[in-house]
């Protein structure tokens, strides 16, 4: 299956609890961390929820 990479670029300190939980569910714990995820609608939705804290890596 296809995959994509996501990198956390901003802190989650002032983010709401649900966005913090979304970052943890994506496997992101530190700024600068990159994770590779399967390209599924649920993963894309989680990334869209925290789009201001992450960026997609090519």
Tab-separated table of N, CA, C and O in Angstrom, residues 4 6-11 15 25 27 31 34-35 37-38 41-46 49 55-58:
chain	number	residue	atom	x	y	z
A	4	UNK	N	3.043	7.790	3.073
A	4	UNK	CA	3.501	9.174	3.031
A	4	UNK	C	4.178	9.488	4.354
A	4	UNK	O	3.953	8.822	5.363
A	6	UNK	N	5.252	12.311	7.385
A	6	UNK	CA	4.808	13.526	8.051
A	6	UNK	C	5.849	13.906	9.091
A	6	UNK	O	6.397	13.046	9.785
A	7	UNK	N	6.118	15.206	9.185
A	7	UNK	CA	7.105	15.729	10.128
A	7	UNK	C	6.432	16.753	11.034
A	7	UNK	O	5.717	17.634	10.548
A	8	UNK	N	6.662	16.650	12.340
A	8	UNK	CA	6.130	17.646	13.268
A	8	UNK	C	7.043	18.858	13.231
A	8	UNK	O	8.246	18.750	13.434
A	9	UNK	N	6.465	20.040	12.975
A	9	UNK	CA	7.266	21.255	12.838
A	9	UNK	C	6.964	22.289	13.912
A	9	UNK	O	7.721	23.245	14.062
A	10	UNK	N	5.865	22.129	14.652
A	10	UNK	CA	5.530	23.074	15.717
A	10	UNK	C	5.200	22.320	16.985
A	10	UNK	O	4.777	21.166	16.961
A	11	UNK	N	5.343	23.007	18.100
A	11	UNK	CA	5.070	22.426	19.407
A	11	UNK	C	3.574	22.226	19.618
A	11	UNK	O	2.740	22.960	19.077
A	15	UNK	N	-1.831	23.502	22.105
A	15	UNK	CA	-2.877	22.842	21.320
A	15	UNK	C	-3.923	22.233	22.251
A	15	UNK	O	-3.613	21.845	23.379
A	25	UNK	N	-1.360	9.709	18.369
A	25	UNK	CA	-1.893	8.615	17.552
A	25	UNK	C	-1.123	8.483	16.239
A	25	UNK	O	-0.969	7.372	15.711
A	27	UNK	N	1.986	9.047	16.039
A	27	UNK	CA	3.325	8.603	16.397
A	27	UNK	C	4.318	9.738	16.502
A	27	UNK	O	5.529	9.505	16.509
A	31	UNK	N	9.351	17.693	18.139
A	31	UNK	CA	9.498	18.543	16.965
A	31	UNK	C	10.649	17.997	16.128
A	31	UNK	O	11.699	17.642	16.650
A	34	UNK	N	9.995	12.510	12.184
A	34	UNK	CA	9.339	12.116	10.938
A	34	UNK	C	8.821	10.702	11.093
A	34	UNK	O	9.528	9.818	11.574
A	35	UNK	N	7.563	10.491	10.697
A	35	UNK	CA	6.981	9.156	10.702
A	35	UNK	C	6.425	8.847	9.321
A	35	UNK	O	6.007	9.746	8.596
A	37	UNK	N	3.510	6.887	7.333
A	37	UNK	CA	2.168	6.376	7.571
A	37	UNK	C	1.589	5.784	6.299
A	37	UNK	O	1.945	6.199	5.195
A	38	UNK	N	0.672	4.824	6.468
A	38	UNK	CA	-0.053	4.302	5.317
A	38	UNK	C	-1.013	5.374	4.825
A	38	UNK	O	-1.575	6.135	5.612
A	41	UNK	N	-7.654	6.930	4.434
A	41	UNK	CA	-8.485	8.097	4.748
A	41	UNK	C	-8.413	8.512	6.217
A	41	UNK	O	-8.440	9.705	6.525
A	42	UNK	N	-8.288	7.551	7.119
A	42	UNK	CA	-8.229	7.905	8.539
A	42	UNK	C	-6.935	8.637	8.871
A	42	UNK	O	-6.939	9.615	9.630
A	43	UNK	N	-5.817	8.186	8.323
A	43	UNK	CA	-4.544	8.877	8.553
A	43	UNK	C	-4.553	10.255	7.926
A	43	UNK	O	-4.059	11.218	8.515
A	44	UNK	N	-5.094	10.376	6.720
A	44	UNK	CA	-5.179	11.691	6.071
A	44	UNK	C	-6.051	12.639	6.895
A	44	UNK	O	-5.754	13.831	7.022
A	45	UNK	N	-7.126	12.124	7.476
A	45	UNK	CA	-7.994	12.952	8.313
A	45	UNK	C	-7.293	13.434	9.564
A	45	UNK	O	-7.471	14.583	9.981
A	46	UNK	N	-6.491	12.559	10.176
A	46	UNK	CA	-5.746	12.970	11.370
A	46	UNK	C	-4.724	14.040	11.030
A	46	UNK	O	-4.550	15.007	11.778
A	49	UNK	N	-6.379	17.342	10.613
A	49	UNK	CA	-6.794	17.938	11.883
A	49	UNK	C	-5.677	18.750	12.526
A	49	UNK	O	-5.935	19.753	13.195
A	55	UNK	N	3.990	18.969	8.664
A	55	UNK	CA	4.132	19.166	7.218
A	55	UNK	C	4.439	17.823	6.592
A	55	UNK	O	5.052	16.941	7.216
A	56	UNK	N	3.997	17.659	5.356
A	56	UNK	CA	4.261	16.423	4.640
A	56	UNK	C	5.642	16.505	4.010
A	56	UNK	O	5.992	17.496	3.389
A	57	UNK	N	6.426	15.450	4.202
A	57	UNK	CA	7.786	15.389	3.678
A	57	UNK	C	7.750	14.651	2.365
A	57	UNK	O	7.128	13.597	2.252
A	58	UNK	N	8.419	15.172	1.361
A	58	UNK	CA	8.466	14.518	0.039
A	58	UNK	C	9.482	13.415	0.026
A	58	UNK	O	10.456	13.398	0.659
